[in-house]
CSV table of C-alpha atoms in Angstrom, one decimal:
chain,number,residue,atom,x,y,z
A,8,MET,CA,95.4,124.8,133.6
A,9,PHE,CA,93.1,122.5,135.8
A,10,GLN,CA,94.0,121.7,139.3
A,11,THR,CA,93.5,118.0,140.1
A,12,LYS,CA,93.3,116.1,143.4
A,13,LEU,CA,93.4,112.4,142.8
A,14,ILE,CA,95.5,111.8,139.7
A,15,ASP,CA,99.3,112.0,139.1
A,16,SER,CA,101.5,112.8,136.2
A,17,GLU,CA,102.1,109.2,135.4
A,18,LEU,CA,98.4,108.5,134.9
A,19,ILE,CA,98.1,111.7,132.8
A,20,GLU,CA,101.0,110.7,130.5
A,21,TRP,CA,99.6,107.1,130.2
A,22,THR,CA,96.1,108.4,129.2
A,23,ILE,CA,97.5,110.8,126.7
A,24,ALA,CA,99.5,108.0,125.2
A,25,GLN,CA,96.3,105.9,124.9
A,26,ARG,CA,94.6,108.8,123.2
A,27,ARG,CA,97.3,109.1,120.6
A,28,HIS,CA,97.2,105.4,120.0
A,29,PHE,CA,93.4,105.7,119.3
A,30,HIS,CA,94.0,108.8,117.2
A,31,MET,CA,96.5,107.0,114.9
A,32,HIS,CA,94.2,104.0,114.5
A,33,PRO,CA,90.7,105.3,113.9
A,34,GLU,CA,87.7,103.2,113.0
A,35,LEU,CA,84.4,104.2,111.5
A,36,SER,CA,81.0,103.7,113.3
A,37,GLY,CA,80.1,100.1,113.7
A,38,GLN,CA,83.6,99.0,112.8
A,39,GLU,CA,85.5,99.7,116.0
A,40,TYR,CA,86.6,96.1,116.5
A,41,ASN,CA,90.3,96.8,116.9
A,42,THR,CA,89.6,99.6,119.3
A,43,ALA,CA,87.3,97.4,121.3
A,44,ALA,CA,89.9,94.6,121.4
A,45,TYR,CA,92.4,97.2,122.7
A,46,VAL,CA,90.0,98.4,125.4
A,47,LYS,CA,89.3,94.9,126.5
A,48,GLU,CA,93.0,94.1,126.7
A,49,LYS,CA,93.5,97.1,129.0
A,50,LEU,CA,90.5,96.3,131.2
A,51,ALA,CA,91.8,92.8,131.6
A,52,GLU,CA,95.1,94.2,132.7
A,53,PHE,CA,93.2,96.2,135.3
A,54,GLY,CA,91.2,93.2,136.5
A,55,ILE,CA,87.9,94.7,135.5
A,56,PRO,CA,85.6,92.1,133.9
A,57,VAL,CA,83.8,92.8,130.6
A,58,ASN,CA,80.1,91.8,130.3
A,59,PRO,CA,79.9,89.6,127.2
A,60,ARG,CA,76.1,89.9,126.7
A,61,PHE,CA,76.3,93.3,124.9
A,62,SER,CA,76.6,93.5,121.1
A,63,ALA,CA,80.0,94.0,119.6
A,64,PRO,CA,81.9,96.2,119.0
A,65,ASN,CA,80.5,97.9,122.2
A,66,VAL,CA,82.4,97.1,125.4
A,67,VAL,CA,80.7,97.2,128.7
A,68,ALA,CA,82.6,96.5,131.9
A,69,TYR,CA,81.5,96.4,135.6
A,70,PHE,CA,83.6,97.6,138.6
A,71,LYS,CA,82.2,96.5,141.9
A,72,GLY,CA,82.3,99.1,144.6
A,73,THR,CA,83.0,98.5,148.3
A,74,GLU,CA,79.5,99.3,149.3
A,75,GLY,CA,77.5,99.0,146.1
A,76,LYS,CA,74.5,101.0,147.3
A,77,LYS,CA,74.5,103.0,144.1
A,78,THR,CA,75.4,102.2,140.5
A,79,ILE,CA,76.9,104.9,138.3
A,80,ALA,CA,77.4,104.5,134.6
A,81,LEU,CA,80.2,106.4,132.8
A,82,ARG,CA,80.1,106.5,129.0
A,83,ALA,CA,82.7,107.1,126.2
A,84,ASP,CA,82.2,106.9,122.5
A,85,MET,CA,84.8,105.2,120.2
A,86,ASP,CA,84.0,105.9,116.6
A,87,ALA,CA,85.8,108.2,114.1
A,88,LEU,CA,84.7,110.1,111.1
A,89,PRO,CA,85.1,109.6,107.3
A,90,LEU,CA,87.5,112.5,107.0
A,91,HIS,CA,91.0,112.7,105.6
A,92,GLU,CA,93.1,114.3,108.4
A,93,GLU,CA,95.2,117.3,107.6
A,94,GLY,CA,98.2,118.6,109.5
A,95,ASP,CA,101.7,117.3,110.6
A,96,LYS,CA,101.1,116.1,114.2
A,97,PRO,CA,103.3,113.1,115.1
A,98,TYR,CA,100.2,111.0,115.9
A,99,ILE,CA,98.3,111.7,112.7
A,100,SER,CA,95.8,109.1,111.5
A,101,THR,CA,97.4,106.1,109.7
A,102,VAL,CA,94.1,105.3,108.0
A,103,PRO,CA,93.5,107.2,104.8
A,104,GLY,CA,90.1,108.9,104.8
A,105,VAL,CA,89.3,108.2,108.5
A,106,MET,CA,90.2,110.4,111.5
A,107,HIS,CA,89.1,111.2,115.0
A,108,GLY,CA,87.7,114.6,114.2
A,109,CYS,CA,85.3,114.9,117.2
A,110,GLY,CA,87.4,113.9,120.2
A,111,HIS,CA,86.1,110.3,120.7
A,112,ASP,CA,89.7,109.1,121.0
A,113,GLY,CA,90.1,111.4,124.0
A,114,HIS,CA,86.8,110.2,125.5
A,115,THR,CA,87.8,106.5,125.2
A,116,ALA,CA,91.3,107.2,126.6
A,117,THR,CA,89.9,109.2,129.5
A,118,LEU,CA,87.5,106.5,130.6
A,119,LEU,CA,90.3,104.0,130.4
A,120,GLY,CA,92.4,106.3,132.6
A,121,ALA,CA,89.6,106.5,135.1
A,122,ALA,CA,89.3,102.7,135.0
A,123,LYS,CA,93.0,102.3,135.6
A,124,TRP,CA,92.8,104.6,138.6
A,125,MET,CA,89.9,102.7,140.1
A,126,SER,CA,91.7,99.4,139.7
A,127,ALA,CA,94.6,100.9,141.6
A,128,ASN,CA,92.4,102.4,144.3
A,129,PRO,CA,89.5,100.0,144.8
A,130,GLN,CA,89.1,100.8,148.5
A,131,LEU,CA,88.1,104.4,147.6
A,132,VAL,CA,85.3,103.4,145.1
A,133,LYS,CA,82.1,102.8,147.1
A,134,ASN,CA,79.7,102.9,144.1
A,135,ASN,CA,79.3,100.2,141.5
A,136,ILE,CA,80.5,101.6,138.2
A,137,VAL,CA,79.4,100.6,134.7
A,138,LEU,CA,82.0,101.5,132.1
A,139,ILE,CA,80.4,102.0,128.7
A,140,PHE,CA,82.7,102.1,125.7
A,141,GLN,CA,80.1,102.8,123.0
A,142,SER,CA,80.2,102.2,119.2
A,143,SER,CA,78.4,104.3,116.6
A,144,GLU,CA,77.7,107.7,118.0
A,145,GLU,CA,78.3,109.4,114.7
A,146,ALA,CA,76.1,107.2,112.5
A,147,SER,CA,72.7,105.5,112.5
A,148,PRO,CA,71.7,103.1,113.8
A,149,SER,CA,72.8,104.6,117.1
A,150,GLY,CA,75.1,102.6,119.4
A,151,ALA,CA,73.5,104.2,122.5
A,152,LYS,CA,70.0,103.2,121.4
A,153,GLN,CA,71.1,99.6,120.8
A,154,LEU,CA,72.8,99.4,124.2
A,155,VAL,CA,69.7,100.8,126.0
A,156,LYS,CA,67.6,98.2,124.2
A,157,GLU,CA,70.0,95.5,125.4
A,158,GLY,CA,69.6,96.7,129.0
A,159,VAL,CA,72.9,98.5,129.6
A,160,LEU,CA,71.1,100.8,132.1
A,161,ASP,CA,69.4,98.0,134.1
A,162,GLY,CA,70.1,98.7,137.8
A,163,VAL,CA,71.9,102.0,137.0
A,164,ASP,CA,71.0,105.0,139.3
A,165,ALA,CA,72.6,107.7,137.2
A,166,ILE,CA,74.7,108.1,134.1
A,167,TYR,CA,77.4,110.7,133.3
A,168,GLY,CA,79.5,111.4,130.2
A,169,ILE,CA,81.9,114.0,129.0
A,170,HIS,CA,82.8,115.7,125.7
A,171,TYR,CA,86.0,117.6,125.0
A,172,MET,CA,84.6,120.8,123.4
A,173,SER,CA,86.5,123.2,121.1
A,174,SER,CA,83.8,125.8,121.5
A,175,VAL,CA,84.2,126.1,125.3
A,176,PRO,CA,87.3,127.9,126.5
A,177,LEU,CA,90.1,125.9,128.0
A,178,GLY,CA,89.8,126.1,131.8
A,179,GLN,CA,86.0,125.9,131.8
A,180,ILE,CA,83.7,122.9,132.4
A,181,GLY,CA,79.9,123.2,132.0
A,182,PHE,CA,76.6,122.2,130.5
A,183,ALA,CA,73.1,123.5,129.8
A,184,THR,CA,70.7,122.4,132.5
A,185,GLY,CA,67.5,120.9,131.1
A,186,TYR,CA,67.4,120.7,127.3
A,187,GLY,CA,71.0,121.0,126.2
A,188,MET,CA,71.1,119.6,122.6
A,189,ALA,CA,68.5,119.1,119.9
A,190,SER,CA,66.9,116.1,118.4
A,191,SER,CA,68.1,115.2,114.9
A,192,ASP,CA,65.8,113.4,112.5
A,193,ASP,CA,65.7,113.2,108.7
A,194,PHE,CA,63.1,112.8,106.1
A,195,ASP,CA,62.7,111.7,102.4
A,196,ILE,CA,59.9,113.0,100.3
A,197,THR,CA,58.8,111.9,96.8
A,198,ILE,CA,56.2,113.9,94.9
A,199,GLU,CA,54.5,112.0,92.1
A,200,GLY,CA,53.0,114.3,89.6
A,201,LYS,CA,52.4,114.2,85.8
A,202,GLY,CA,55.1,115.3,83.5
A,203,GLY,CA,54.8,117.0,80.1
A,204,HIS,CA,56.0,119.8,77.9
A,205,GLY,CA,57.1,123.1,79.4
A,206,GLY,CA,54.9,124.9,76.9
A,207,ASN,CA,51.8,123.1,78.1
A,208,PRO,CA,51.9,123.3,81.9
A,209,HIS,CA,48.1,123.0,82.0
A,210,GLU,CA,48.4,119.4,80.9
A,211,THR,CA,50.8,118.5,83.7
A,212,VAL,CA,50.8,118.2,87.5
A,213,ASP,CA,54.1,120.0,88.1
A,214,PRO,CA,56.0,118.4,91.0
A,215,ILE,CA,58.7,121.1,91.0
A,216,TYR,CA,56.1,123.8,91.6
A,217,ILE,CA,54.5,121.7,94.3
A,218,ALA,CA,57.9,121.2,95.9
A,219,THR,CA,58.3,125.0,96.3
A,220,HIS,CA,55.0,125.1,98.2
A,221,LEU,CA,56.2,122.4,100.5
A,222,ILE,CA,59.5,124.2,101.2
A,223,GLN,CA,57.5,127.4,102.1
A,224,ALA,CA,54.9,125.5,104.1
A,225,PHE,CA,57.4,123.6,106.2
A,226,GLN,CA,58.8,126.9,107.5
A,227,SER,CA,55.3,127.9,108.7
A,228,ILE,CA,55.6,124.9,111.2
A,229,ILE,CA,58.4,126.8,112.9
A,230,SER,CA,56.8,130.2,112.8
A,231,ARG,CA,53.2,129.3,113.4
A,232,ASN,CA,52.9,125.9,115.0
A,233,LEU,CA,56.0,125.4,117.2
A,234,ASN,CA,55.9,127.2,120.6
A,235,PRO,CA,58.1,130.3,120.1
A,236,LEU,CA,59.9,129.4,123.4
A,237,HIS,CA,60.9,126.0,122.0
A,238,ALA,CA,63.7,126.2,119.4
A,239,GLY,CA,63.5,124.1,116.3
A,240,VAL,CA,64.6,124.2,112.7
A,241,ILE,CA,63.7,122.4,109.4
A,242,SER,CA,66.2,122.5,106.6
A,243,PHE,CA,66.1,121.0,103.1
A,244,GLY,CA,69.4,119.6,102.0
A,245,GLY,CA,68.5,118.0,98.7
A,246,LEU,CA,66.1,118.3,95.8
A,247,GLN,CA,66.3,116.2,92.6
A,248,ALA,CA,64.1,116.9,89.7
A,249,GLY,CA,64.3,116.8,85.9
A,250,ASN,CA,67.2,117.5,83.6
A,251,SER,CA,65.8,119.3,80.6
A,252,TYR,CA,65.0,122.9,79.9
A,253,ASN,CA,61.5,122.4,78.5
A,254,VAL,CA,60.3,119.1,80.1
A,255,ILE,CA,58.3,119.1,83.3
A,256,PRO,CA,59.3,115.9,85.2
A,257,ASP,CA,56.8,113.5,86.7
A,258,LYS,CA,58.6,113.1,89.9
A,259,VAL,CA,60.6,115.1,92.5
A,260,THR,CA,62.6,113.8,95.4
A,261,MET,CA,63.6,115.9,98.4
A,262,GLN,CA,65.7,115.3,101.6
A,263,GLY,CA,65.8,117.3,104.8
A,264,THR,CA,66.4,117.4,108.5
A,265,ILE,CA,64.3,118.3,111.6
A,266,ARG,CA,65.9,119.5,114.8
A,267,ALA,CA,64.1,120.4,118.0
A,268,LEU,CA,65.1,121.3,121.5
A,269,THR,CA,62.1,119.6,123.2
A,270,PHE,CA,60.4,116.3,122.9
A,271,GLU,CA,57.1,118.0,122.2
A,272,GLY,CA,58.6,120.1,119.5
A,273,ALA,CA,60.2,117.1,117.8
A,274,GLU,CA,56.9,115.2,117.8
A,275,LEU,CA,55.0,118.2,116.5
A,276,MET,CA,57.4,118.8,113.6
A,277,HIS,CA,57.3,115.1,112.6
A,278,GLU,CA,53.5,115.1,112.5
A,279,LYS,CA,53.2,118.4,110.7
A,280,THR,CA,55.8,117.6,108.0
A,281,ALA,CA,54.0,114.3,107.2
A,282,GLN,CA,50.5,116.0,107.2
A,283,LEU,CA,51.6,118.9,105.0
A,284,THR,CA,53.3,116.6,102.5
A,285,GLU,CA,50.2,114.6,102.0
A,286,SER,CA,47.7,117.4,102.0
A,287,ILE,CA,49.6,119.9,99.8
A,288,CYS,CA,50.4,117.3,97.2
A,289,ALA,CA,46.8,116.1,97.1
A,290,SER,CA,45.5,119.7,96.7
A,291,PHE,CA,47.5,119.9,93.5
A,292,GLY,CA,46.4,116.5,92.2
A,293,ALA,CA,49.8,114.8,93.1
A,294,LYS,CA,50.8,112.1,95.5
A,295,GLY,CA,53.1,112.9,98.3
A,296,HIS,CA,55.1,110.1,99.9
A,297,TYR,CA,56.8,111.0,103.2
A,298,HIS,CA,59.4,108.8,104.9
A,299,PHE,CA,60.6,109.7,108.4
A,300,ILE,CA,64.1,108.6,109.4
A,301,GLU,CA,64.4,108.6,113.2
A,302,GLY,CA,67.7,109.8,114.5
A,303,THR,CA,68.3,111.0,118.1
A,304,PRO,CA,65.9,112.6,120.6
A,305,PRO,CA,66.6,115.9,122.4
A,306,LEU,CA,69.3,115.7,125.1
A,307,TYR,CA,67.8,116.5,128.4
A,308,ASN,CA,70.2,117.1,131.3
A,309,HIS,CA,68.2,116.3,134.5
A,310,PRO,CA,68.4,119.2,137.0
A,311,GLU,CA,69.1,116.9,139.9
A,312,ALA,CA,72.1,115.3,138.2
A,313,CYS,CA,73.2,118.7,137.0
A,314,GLU,CA,73.2,120.0,140.6
A,315,VAL,CA,75.4,117.1,141.7
A,316,ALA,CA,77.8,117.6,138.7
A,317,LYS,CA,78.1,121.3,139.3
A,318,GLY,CA,78.9,120.7,142.9
A,319,ILE,CA,81.6,118.1,142.0
A,320,ILE,CA,83.1,120.5,139.4
A,321,GLU,CA,83.3,123.4,141.9
A,322,GLN,CA,84.6,121.3,144.7
A,323,THR,CA,87.2,119.6,142.6
A,324,PHE,CA,88.5,122.5,140.3
A,325,GLY,CA,87.5,125.6,142.3
A,326,GLU,CA,85.2,128.5,141.7
A,327,GLY,CA,85.1,130.1,138.3
A,328,VAL,CA,85.6,126.8,136.4
A,329,PHE,CA,81.9,125.8,136.0
A,330,ALA,CA,80.0,127.5,133.2
A,331,GLU,CA,76.3,127.3,132.6
A,332,LEU,CA,76.2,126.9,128.8
A,333,GLU,CA,73.5,127.8,126.2
A,334,PRO,CA,71.6,124.9,124.5
A,335,VAL,CA,72.8,124.1,121.0
A,336,LEU,CA,71.1,122.5,118.0
A,337,GLY,CA,73.8,119.9,117.6
A,338,ALA,CA,72.8,116.4,118.4
A,339,GLU,CA,74.3,113.5,120.5
A,340,ASP,CA,73.0,110.0,120.9
A,341,TYR,CA,73.9,110.2,124.6
A,342,SER,CA,70.3,111.5,124.7
A,343,PHE,CA,69.0,107.9,124.5
A,344,TYR,CA,70.6,107.3,127.9
A,345,LEU,CA,69.1,110.4,129.5
A,346,LYS,CA,65.7,109.6,128.1
A,347,GLU,CA,65.8,106.5,130.4
A,348,LYS,CA,67.8,107.4,133.4
A,349,LEU,CA,68.9,110.4,135.5
A,350,GLY,CA,72.1,111.9,134.3
A,351,CYS,CA,74.1,114.8,132.8
A,352,PHE,CA,76.3,115.3,129.7
A,353,ILE,CA,79.3,117.5,130.6
A,354,ASN,CA,81.5,119.6,128.3
A,355,VAL,CA,85.1,120.0,129.1
A,356,GLY,CA,86.5,123.1,127.5
A,357,MET,CA,89.6,123.0,125.4
A,358,GLN,CA,89.4,126.0,123.1
A,359,SER,CA,93.0,127.2,122.5
A,360,ASP,CA,95.5,127.7,119.7
A,361,LYS,CA,96.0,123.9,119.5
A,362,SER,CA,92.2,123.3,119.4
A,363,GLN,CA,91.2,126.2,117.3
A,364,TYR,CA,89.4,124.2,114.6
A,365,PRO,CA,85.8,123.0,115.1
A,366,HIS,CA,84.7,119.5,115.5
A,367,HIS,CA,84.4,117.5,112.2
A,368,HIS,CA,87.2,119.6,110.7
A,369,PRO,CA,90.1,117.8,109.0
A,370,LYS,CA,92.5,119.8,111.2
A,371,PHE,CA,90.6,119.3,114.4
A,372,ASP,CA,92.7,118.3,117.4
A,373,ILE,CA,92.3,118.0,121.2
A,374,ASP,CA,94.3,120.3,123.4
A,375,GLU,CA,95.7,117.6,125.7
A,376,THR,CA,96.1,120.0,128.6
A,377,ALA,CA,92.4,119.5,129.1
A,378,ILE,CA,92.7,115.7,129.5
A,379,PRO,CA,93.7,115.8,133.2
A,380,ALA,CA,90.5,117.5,134.0
A,381,GLY,CA,88.5,114.9,132.1
A,382,ILE,CA,90.2,112.0,134.0
A,383,GLU,CA,89.7,113.7,137.4
A,384,LEU,CA,86.1,114.6,136.6
A,385,MET,CA,85.3,111.0,135.6
A,386,ILE,CA,86.8,109.7,138.8
A,387,GLN,CA,85.0,112.2,141.0
A,388,LEU,CA,81.7,111.4,139.3
A,389,ALA,CA,82.3,107.7,140.0
A,390,LEU,CA,83.1,108.4,143.6
A,391,ASN,CA,80.6,111.1,144.5
A,392,ALA,CA,77.7,111.1,142.0
């Protein structure tokens, strides 16, 4: 499906075998210690040293280039999802209730494959390469945020990462230039009113009624405060109130999510949801308590890095492979890296009969015919970015 220039069938088969090993032995976010130990074992076999100063179970290794004028970081995520895998594949998860349902097994194996190639061809690698095997992409606190805080990008000139994507056709590789993915933040709200009998509502401060005003008002942030050219969404996912037919409760709790495609939009929506909670509740004589739960910022693919990546894709795989993709409101903690350094997050298409289920589905699987492109692309980025 994809033409390759640098890798051979032996490396492809080896990488697929690693991917299947990771798939059979998934670990949840923050618990990837066996995965990390396996990665370290392979890196030791390649003679690539691991930097011990970064928090476990993250693994960060350093490959010294022949010239070392530039330092390129390559990232893979390692965590799995709390899903019970369905299907009859020979490499099905051996851990009940845990599966690689988003392709991180493929990302980790692919970066290992690229590392193996570099160790066998050191004379061709001029750039210094930082290999980031990251914990906790799927959960909070974010592994990317922690690594950035610990200085993983110190001295790095640019960072690149890939994602095998079931929504992109097999045979295509692409990304959205600029804002490519949304921020993802959550909030908790507690409305403290005054309960009472349903037949005497005038003696109460009804938090359920107030909650309906908040739900309506939050949508006005999207329609009347957010720049119409900047996509965003606010959704309530939970509301807990009383449990009786004729008793107005004294408290309501609510949960929701905020997503925005720009940094400005994310900040605006955070400020407005907090302000409206306090002011609307106060206008009805209630107290509104707003708790913001920071998630991930918008993912911004830097145009300069995108231009480099597009050129590498076209030169490596030929014309017609690159696809300029539309932004999506999904989120990725890779955005923490791009907030600090020049870089790009690249989708490797794998939509096919084998990969017909979406990410986070219990029957999700990677079409392994896309893996050679992932290995080749990682290597080409290391050499030419």
